[in-house]
Amino acid sequence: MTARRQLPTLLFFYHYASLALAAVLGTRYKFSMLDKKCTGDLDWEDLRYFAALARHRSLSATARALRVNHATVSRRVAHLEALLGRALFESRAEGYMLTADGRAVLEEAKVMDSAALSVLRRLDASAELSGLVRLTAGRSLAEGFLIDRLDGLHRRHPGIDLELIGDVRLLSLARREADIALRFGHPKGSELAARRVGTIYFGLYVAANLRSEPDMMTRLPLVGFDRNGDSIAEAEWLEQHFPGRRFSFRANSQIAQAAATRAGFGIALLPRYLADNDRKLAEIDCDAPMLERELWLLIRPDLTKVPRVRAVADYLVEIFRRERQHFAGHSHAAGREPMEVQPAEEEEEAPEA
């Protein structure tokens, strides 16, 4: 079904859902102005922004998730609060927290949101190899590896429009913030179609002109993640093997870390796909076993049979199979594995891996 044919269905649903919520709110709160304003002015978009702010708890994070500016989020929520005559949030140091009225409205909005997602999933059943597919991956993997290898997908399926979201946040597949995700670690916690597509191997690197420096391993400072990334595997590995070592440069992007290492800031733990072919970087020996991280491809189960989404997923599996030597420096025999439904954990915010 084309986007032009989908639009009337969605507009009808949103109009109906808005009227339904207005009726629910009228019953629950008995607002004096509800009959005059809610049935005509209640806007589904206001509710969508409200629900997103409740989930992300900050204007900036909500704006990034919805791809708008923070003033738009604030305006939408303020319009809803004015319409309902109730404060839905309290602004605190830890972020925007729902009031009691806000929690009640969110329960009703969740029902509408779920129904809207159900409608959109039905529309996803088109057999056409065309339309938008949203893929999310860590920024370094997206910019340092994937983009250069996606041209074949465009040649093979010119009708597919790909949106690649290289972001520090783990977007929600269940809420349609993305269709496909590439994530590190064995998935657990909720049901998504999951497939391990490869292993990312790491090495220790310095600027090539520092490789022959005496006592390099004990003298040079480190390059690593900022303090918000202390819980990710790379940061934990460095802390374990270089306890108490000074960090001369920190960044939440491994592309930035590689650039700082080239500039001579110190020793960095970097994925081999990012550093092995860089002539300005030199790998250094380490007695400790190097970090390895499994890479998993995740899809909502209802999207595994949508042709355009499946085509992108299959192409990604093909890329990682073809490039496994690029990741590891050596190849491991791997046959094609079926897509299996396994538990997969989703989080709202996380540092980039």
Short mmCIF file of C-alpha atoms in Angstrom, two decimals:
data_model
loop_
_atom_site.label_atom_id
_atom_site.label_comp_id
_atom_site.label_asym_id
_atom_site.label_seq_id
_atom_site.Cartn_x
_atom_site.Cartn_y
_atom_site.Cartn_z
CA MET A 1 0.00 0.00 0.00
CA THR A 2 1.49 3.36 -0.98
CA ALA A 3 1.92 6.26 1.40
CA ARG A 4 -0.81 8.18 -0.50
CA ARG A 5 -3.31 5.36 0.07
CA GLN A 6 -2.26 4.92 3.72
CA LEU A 7 -2.80 8.57 4.63
CA PRO A 8 -6.65 8.64 4.73
CA THR A 9 -6.68 5.51 6.91
CA LEU A 10 -4.24 7.02 9.39
CA LEU A 11 -5.98 10.40 9.46
CA PHE A 12 -9.30 8.70 10.15
CA PHE A 13 -7.73 6.65 12.95
CA TYR A 14 -6.06 9.62 14.60
CA HIS A 15 -9.28 11.66 14.44
CA TYR A 16 -11.27 8.79 15.97
CA ALA A 17 -8.62 8.18 18.64
CA SER A 18 -8.59 11.86 19.61
CA LEU A 19 -12.37 11.89 20.03
CA ALA A 20 -12.16 8.69 22.10
CA LEU A 21 -9.57 10.13 24.44
CA ALA A 22 -11.56 13.32 24.80
CA ALA A 23 -14.55 11.26 25.90
CA VAL A 24 -12.44 9.31 28.37
CA LEU A 25 -10.94 12.46 29.83
CA GLY A 26 -14.36 14.07 30.04
CA THR A 27 -15.63 11.13 32.09
CA ARG A 28 -12.57 10.99 34.32
CA TYR A 29 -11.94 14.66 35.02
CA LYS A 30 -15.24 16.41 34.19
CA PHE A 31 -13.41 19.52 33.00
CA SER A 32 -15.69 22.52 32.68
CA MET A 33 -14.33 23.42 29.23
CA LEU A 34 -13.92 19.90 27.89
CA ASP A 35 -17.10 19.75 25.84
CA LYS A 36 -16.27 23.09 24.26
CA LYS A 37 -12.59 22.48 23.51
CA CYS A 38 -11.46 18.85 23.72
CA THR A 39 -13.62 17.31 21.03
CA GLY A 40 -12.58 19.97 18.54
CA ASP A 41 -9.03 20.84 19.56
CA LEU A 42 -7.46 17.72 21.06
CA ASP A 43 -4.53 16.92 18.80
CA TRP A 44 -3.04 13.43 18.51
CA GLU A 45 0.36 14.99 17.85
CA ASP A 46 0.22 16.75 21.24
CA LEU A 47 -0.40 13.38 22.88
CA ARG A 48 2.43 11.78 20.94
CA TYR A 49 4.85 14.46 22.12
CA PHE A 50 3.51 14.16 25.66
CA ALA A 51 4.06 10.37 25.67
CA ALA A 52 7.57 10.78 24.26
CA LEU A 53 8.52 13.32 26.96
CA ALA A 54 7.15 10.97 29.62
CA ARG A 55 9.41 8.24 28.21
CA HIS A 56 12.62 10.26 27.72
CA ARG A 57 12.15 12.73 30.60
CA SER A 58 14.10 15.57 28.98
CA LEU A 59 13.27 18.04 26.21
CA SER A 60 16.56 17.45 24.40
CA ALA A 61 16.29 13.63 24.39
CA THR A 62 12.65 13.83 23.28
CA ALA A 63 13.53 16.27 20.52
CA ARG A 64 16.26 13.95 19.25
CA ALA A 65 13.92 10.96 19.29
CA LEU A 66 11.21 12.83 17.35
CA ARG A 67 13.73 14.70 15.16
CA VAL A 68 12.40 18.15 16.04
CA ASN A 69 13.76 20.99 18.16
CA HIS A 70 13.14 21.16 21.90
CA ALA A 71 10.93 24.26 21.53
CA THR A 72 8.45 22.19 19.49
CA VAL A 73 8.27 19.56 22.24
CA SER A 74 7.73 22.23 24.89
CA ARG A 75 5.04 23.97 22.82
CA ARG A 76 3.14 20.74 22.13
CA VAL A 77 3.10 19.69 25.79
CA ALA A 78 2.14 23.19 26.94
CA HIS A 79 -0.77 23.19 24.47
CA LEU A 80 -2.03 19.87 25.84
CA GLU A 81 -1.73 21.07 29.44
CA ALA A 82 -3.61 24.27 28.61
CA LEU A 83 -6.34 22.31 26.85
CA LEU A 84 -6.81 19.91 29.75
CA GLY A 85 -6.37 22.56 32.42
CA ARG A 86 -3.93 20.37 34.35
CA ALA A 87 -0.18 20.28 34.90
CA LEU A 88 1.05 16.97 33.46
CA PHE A 89 4.74 17.29 34.40
CA GLU A 90 6.93 18.60 37.19
CA SER A 91 10.37 19.83 36.12
CA ARG A 92 12.97 18.41 38.51
CA ALA A 93 16.76 18.10 38.55
CA GLU A 94 16.48 14.51 37.31
CA GLY A 95 14.17 15.50 34.45
CA TYR A 96 10.48 15.90 33.67
CA MET A 97 8.40 13.78 36.04
CA LEU A 98 4.70 13.00 35.55
CA THR A 99 2.16 14.42 37.96
CA ALA A 100 -0.76 12.27 39.12
CA ASP A 101 -2.87 13.77 36.32
CA GLY A 102 -0.03 13.14 33.89
CA ARG A 103 0.13 9.46 34.83
CA ALA A 104 -3.61 9.11 34.30
CA VAL A 105 -3.44 10.77 30.88
CA LEU A 106 -0.45 8.61 29.93
CA GLU A 107 -2.45 5.43 30.60
CA GLU A 108 -5.10 6.58 28.12
CA ALA A 109 -2.49 7.76 25.62
CA LYS A 110 -0.78 4.35 25.76
CA VAL A 111 -3.98 2.67 24.60
CA MET A 112 -4.20 5.04 21.64
CA ASP A 113 -0.50 4.68 20.89
CA SER A 114 -0.78 0.89 20.89
CA ALA A 115 -3.79 1.00 18.58
CA ALA A 116 -2.01 3.39 16.23
CA LEU A 117 1.02 1.10 16.08
CA SER A 118 -1.31 -1.83 15.33
CA VAL A 119 -2.79 0.08 12.37
CA LEU A 120 0.65 0.94 11.05
CA ARG A 121 1.81 -2.67 11.37
CA ARG A 122 -1.14 -3.79 9.26
CA LEU A 123 -0.14 -1.26 6.63
CA ASP A 124 3.39 -2.71 6.72
CA ALA A 125 2.06 -5.87 5.10
CA SER A 126 2.67 -4.47 1.61
CA ALA A 127 4.49 -6.94 -0.61
CA GLU A 128 6.30 -4.15 -2.48
CA LEU A 129 10.08 -3.84 -2.21
CA SER A 130 9.75 -0.11 -1.72
CA GLY A 131 9.28 2.38 1.07
CA LEU A 132 11.21 3.51 4.14
CA VAL A 133 13.29 1.24 6.38
CA ARG A 134 14.88 2.75 9.50
CA LEU A 135 18.12 1.16 10.72
CA THR A 136 19.84 2.14 13.95
CA ALA A 137 23.41 1.28 14.96
CA GLY A 138 26.16 2.77 17.10
CA ARG A 139 27.63 5.87 15.49
CA SER A 140 31.09 4.38 14.94
CA LEU A 141 29.71 1.25 13.30
CA ALA A 142 27.33 3.32 11.15
CA GLU A 143 29.86 5.92 10.03
CA GLY A 144 33.04 3.88 10.17
CA PHE A 145 31.79 0.74 8.45
CA LEU A 146 28.20 0.53 7.19
CA ILE A 147 27.74 3.63 5.04
CA ASP A 148 30.55 2.71 2.65
CA ARG A 149 28.98 -0.71 2.08
CA LEU A 150 25.30 0.15 1.55
CA ASP A 151 25.58 1.16 -2.10
CA GLY A 152 24.90 -2.43 -3.17
CA LEU A 153 21.57 -2.37 -1.34
CA HIS A 154 20.52 0.72 -3.29
CA ARG A 155 21.49 -0.86 -6.62
CA ARG A 156 19.69 -4.10 -5.76
CA HIS A 157 16.51 -2.47 -4.39
CA PRO A 158 16.28 1.11 -5.74
CA GLY A 159 12.74 1.51 -4.38
CA ILE A 160 13.82 1.14 -0.75
CA ASP A 161 14.54 4.37 1.11
CA LEU A 162 17.02 3.77 3.93
CA GLU A 163 17.34 5.90 7.03
CA LEU A 164 20.50 5.12 9.00
CA ILE A 165 20.42 6.43 12.56
CA GLY A 166 23.90 6.40 14.03
CA ASP A 167 23.01 7.41 17.55
CA VAL A 168 24.23 7.08 21.12
CA ARG A 169 20.70 6.15 22.21
CA LEU A 170 19.21 2.70 21.91
CA LEU A 171 16.05 3.44 19.97
CA SER A 172 12.94 1.39 20.65
CA LEU A 173 11.92 -1.10 17.98
CA ALA A 174 8.62 -1.79 19.70
CA ARG A 175 7.63 1.88 19.38
CA ARG A 176 8.68 2.07 15.72
CA GLU A 177 11.55 4.46 16.40
CA ALA A 178 13.48 2.05 14.17
CA ASP A 179 12.74 -1.11 12.17
CA ILE A 180 16.12 -2.84 12.49
CA ALA A 181 18.79 -2.45 15.17
CA LEU A 182 22.42 -3.58 15.31
CA ARG A 183 23.44 -3.99 18.94
CA PHE A 184 26.30 -5.47 20.95
CA GLY A 185 25.80 -8.33 23.37
CA HIS A 186 23.49 -11.32 23.60
CA PRO A 187 19.92 -9.97 23.61
CA LYS A 188 17.70 -10.63 26.59
CA GLY A 189 14.58 -9.29 28.24
CA SER A 190 11.85 -9.01 25.58
CA GLU A 191 10.83 -10.81 22.42
CA LEU A 192 12.47 -9.61 19.23
CA ALA A 193 13.66 -11.57 16.24
CA ALA A 194 17.40 -11.79 16.88
CA ARG A 195 20.37 -13.08 14.95
CA ARG A 196 24.06 -12.91 15.76
CA VAL A 197 25.72 -11.48 12.67
CA GLY A 198 29.33 -11.41 13.78
CA THR A 199 31.97 -10.68 16.38
CA ILE A 200 33.71 -7.32 16.71
CA TYR A 201 37.38 -7.72 17.64
CA PHE A 202 39.41 -4.99 19.34
CA GLY A 203 43.05 -4.03 19.63
CA LEU A 204 45.23 -1.48 21.42
CA TYR A 205 46.49 1.34 19.18
CA VAL A 206 48.76 4.36 19.36
CA ALA A 207 49.87 6.94 16.83
CA ALA A 208 52.25 5.28 14.38
CA ASN A 209 55.07 7.68 15.30
CA LEU A 210 54.82 6.65 18.97
CA ARG A 211 55.14 2.92 18.44
CA SER A 212 58.86 2.84 19.23
CA GLU A 213 58.60 5.05 22.35
CA PRO A 214 60.29 3.40 25.39
CA ASP A 215 58.03 2.14 28.20
CA MET A 216 55.03 3.05 26.10
CA MET A 217 52.61 0.62 27.77
CA THR A 218 53.35 1.96 31.24
CA ARG A 219 53.94 5.62 30.42
CA LEU A 220 51.37 6.77 27.88
CA PRO A 221 47.94 7.98 29.03
CA LEU A 222 44.70 6.53 27.70
CA VAL A 223 42.07 7.59 25.18
CA GLY A 224 38.55 6.38 25.95
CA PHE A 225 34.87 7.07 26.57
CA ASP A 226 33.55 9.96 28.61
CA ARG A 227 32.40 9.25 32.15
CA ASN A 228 28.83 8.51 31.03
CA GLY A 229 30.28 5.48 29.25
CA ASP A 230 31.98 3.89 32.26
CA SER A 231 29.62 0.90 32.18
CA ILE A 232 30.24 -0.19 28.59
CA ALA A 233 32.55 -3.08 27.79
CA GLU A 234 35.44 -1.05 26.31
CA ALA A 235 35.63 1.25 29.35
CA GLU A 236 35.46 -1.69 31.76
CA TRP A 237 38.25 -3.49 29.90
CA LEU A 238 40.54 -0.47 30.10
CA GLU A 239 39.80 0.00 33.80
CA GLN A 240 40.54 -3.67 34.46
CA HIS A 241 43.85 -3.71 32.62
CA PHE A 242 45.01 -0.11 33.24
CA PRO A 243 43.62 0.63 36.72
CA GLY A 244 44.04 4.24 37.77
CA ARG A 245 45.68 5.27 34.47
CA ARG A 246 45.14 8.88 33.41
CA PHE A 247 42.88 9.63 30.44
CA SER A 248 44.25 12.44 28.29
CA PHE A 249 41.22 12.39 25.97
CA ARG A 250 37.62 11.21 26.34
CA ALA A 251 34.77 11.13 23.82
CA ASN A 252 31.53 9.19 23.33
CA SER A 253 32.50 8.35 19.74
CA GLN A 254 35.14 5.82 18.77
CA ILE A 255 35.72 7.77 15.55
CA ALA A 256 36.72 10.73 17.72
CA GLN A 257 38.85 8.44 19.88
CA ALA A 258 40.68 7.16 16.79
CA ALA A 259 41.32 10.74 15.65
CA ALA A 260 42.71 11.65 19.09
CA THR A 261 44.94 8.58 19.02
CA ARG A 262 46.30 9.59 15.61
CA ALA A 263 47.05 13.01 17.12
CA GLY A 264 49.21 11.39 19.80
CA PHE A 265 46.99 11.62 22.89
CA GLY A 266 47.80 8.08 24.00
CA ILE A 267 46.65 4.47 23.89
CA ALA A 268 43.13 3.57 22.72
CA LEU A 269 41.13 0.37 22.63
CA LEU A 270 39.52 0.44 19.17
CA PRO A 271 37.56 -1.96 16.96
CA ARG A 272 39.78 -3.47 14.29
CA TYR A 273 37.41 -2.49 11.48
CA LEU A 274 38.07 1.13 12.41
CA ALA A 275 41.82 1.03 13.01
CA ASP A 276 43.52 -1.84 11.18
CA ASN A 277 43.75 -0.10 7.80
CA ASP A 278 44.69 3.31 9.19
CA ARG A 279 48.37 3.95 8.40
CA LYS A 280 48.58 6.63 11.08
CA LEU A 281 47.71 4.10 13.78
CA ALA A 282 49.87 1.23 14.99
CA GLU A 283 48.67 -1.76 16.99
CA ILE A 284 50.69 -2.55 20.09
CA ASP A 285 51.12 -5.90 21.82
CA CYS A 286 49.33 -6.67 25.05
CA ASP A 287 49.60 -9.77 27.20
CA ALA A 288 45.93 -9.61 28.21
CA PRO A 289 43.25 -11.27 26.05
CA MET A 290 41.73 -8.67 23.75
CA LEU A 291 38.09 -7.64 24.01
CA GLU A 292 35.57 -9.31 21.69
CA ARG A 293 31.90 -8.29 21.39
CA GLU A 294 29.07 -10.13 19.67
CA LEU A 295 27.03 -8.09 17.22
CA TRP A 296 23.31 -8.87 16.95
CA LEU A 297 20.70 -7.86 14.41
CA LEU A 298 17.28 -7.25 15.97
CA ILE A 299 13.86 -6.88 14.31
CA ARG A 300 10.33 -6.81 15.65
CA PRO A 301 8.81 -10.24 14.91
CA ASP A 302 5.91 -8.71 12.95
CA LEU A 303 8.38 -7.05 10.57
CA THR A 304 10.40 -10.14 9.66
CA LYS A 305 7.91 -10.94 6.89
CA VAL A 306 7.68 -7.38 5.52
CA PRO A 307 9.60 -7.65 2.21
CA ARG A 308 11.45 -4.33 2.32
CA VAL A 309 12.56 -4.84 5.94
CA ARG A 310 13.57 -8.44 5.29
CA ALA A 311 15.54 -7.33 2.20
CA VAL A 312 17.56 -4.85 4.27
CA ALA A 313 18.13 -7.40 7.05
CA ASP A 314 19.32 -10.04 4.58
CA TYR A 315 21.68 -7.54 2.96
CA LEU A 316 23.17 -6.65 6.34
CA VAL A 317 23.72 -10.33 7.16
CA GLU A 318 25.44 -10.67 3.77
CA ILE A 319 27.72 -7.70 4.51
CA PHE A 320 28.85 -9.03 7.86
CA ARG A 321 29.45 -12.52 6.50
CA ARG A 322 31.49 -11.12 3.61
CA GLU A 323 33.47 -8.76 5.83
CA ARG A 324 34.13 -11.02 8.81
CA GLN A 325 37.85 -11.08 8.04
CA HIS A 326 37.83 -7.28 8.08
CA PHE A 327 36.47 -7.41 11.64
CA ALA A 328 38.67 -10.15 13.02
CA GLY A 329 41.83 -10.25 10.96
CA HIS A 330 41.05 -13.93 10.40
CA SER A 331 37.97 -15.71 9.16
CA HIS A 332 35.68 -18.19 10.86
CA ALA A 333 33.53 -20.53 8.84
CA ALA A 334 29.89 -19.60 9.29
CA GLY A 335 26.88 -20.97 7.53
CA ARG A 336 23.61 -19.14 7.08
CA GLU A 337 21.51 -19.21 10.23
CA PRO A 338 17.74 -18.78 10.30
CA MET A 339 16.24 -15.72 11.97
CA GLU A 340 15.07 -16.90 15.38
CA VAL A 341 12.87 -15.21 17.95
CA GLN A 342 14.92 -14.72 21.10
CA PRO A 343 14.55 -12.38 24.08
CA ALA A 344 16.11 -8.97 23.49
CA GLU A 345 16.66 -6.14 25.89
CA GLU A 346 15.83 -2.55 24.97
CA GLU A 347 16.96 0.49 26.90
CA GLU A 348 16.07 4.14 26.50
CA GLU A 349 19.52 5.69 26.84
CA ALA A 350 23.01 4.25 26.59
CA PRO A 351 26.50 5.40 25.60
CA GLU A 352 27.66 4.45 22.17
CA ALA A 353 29.46 1.20 21.68
#
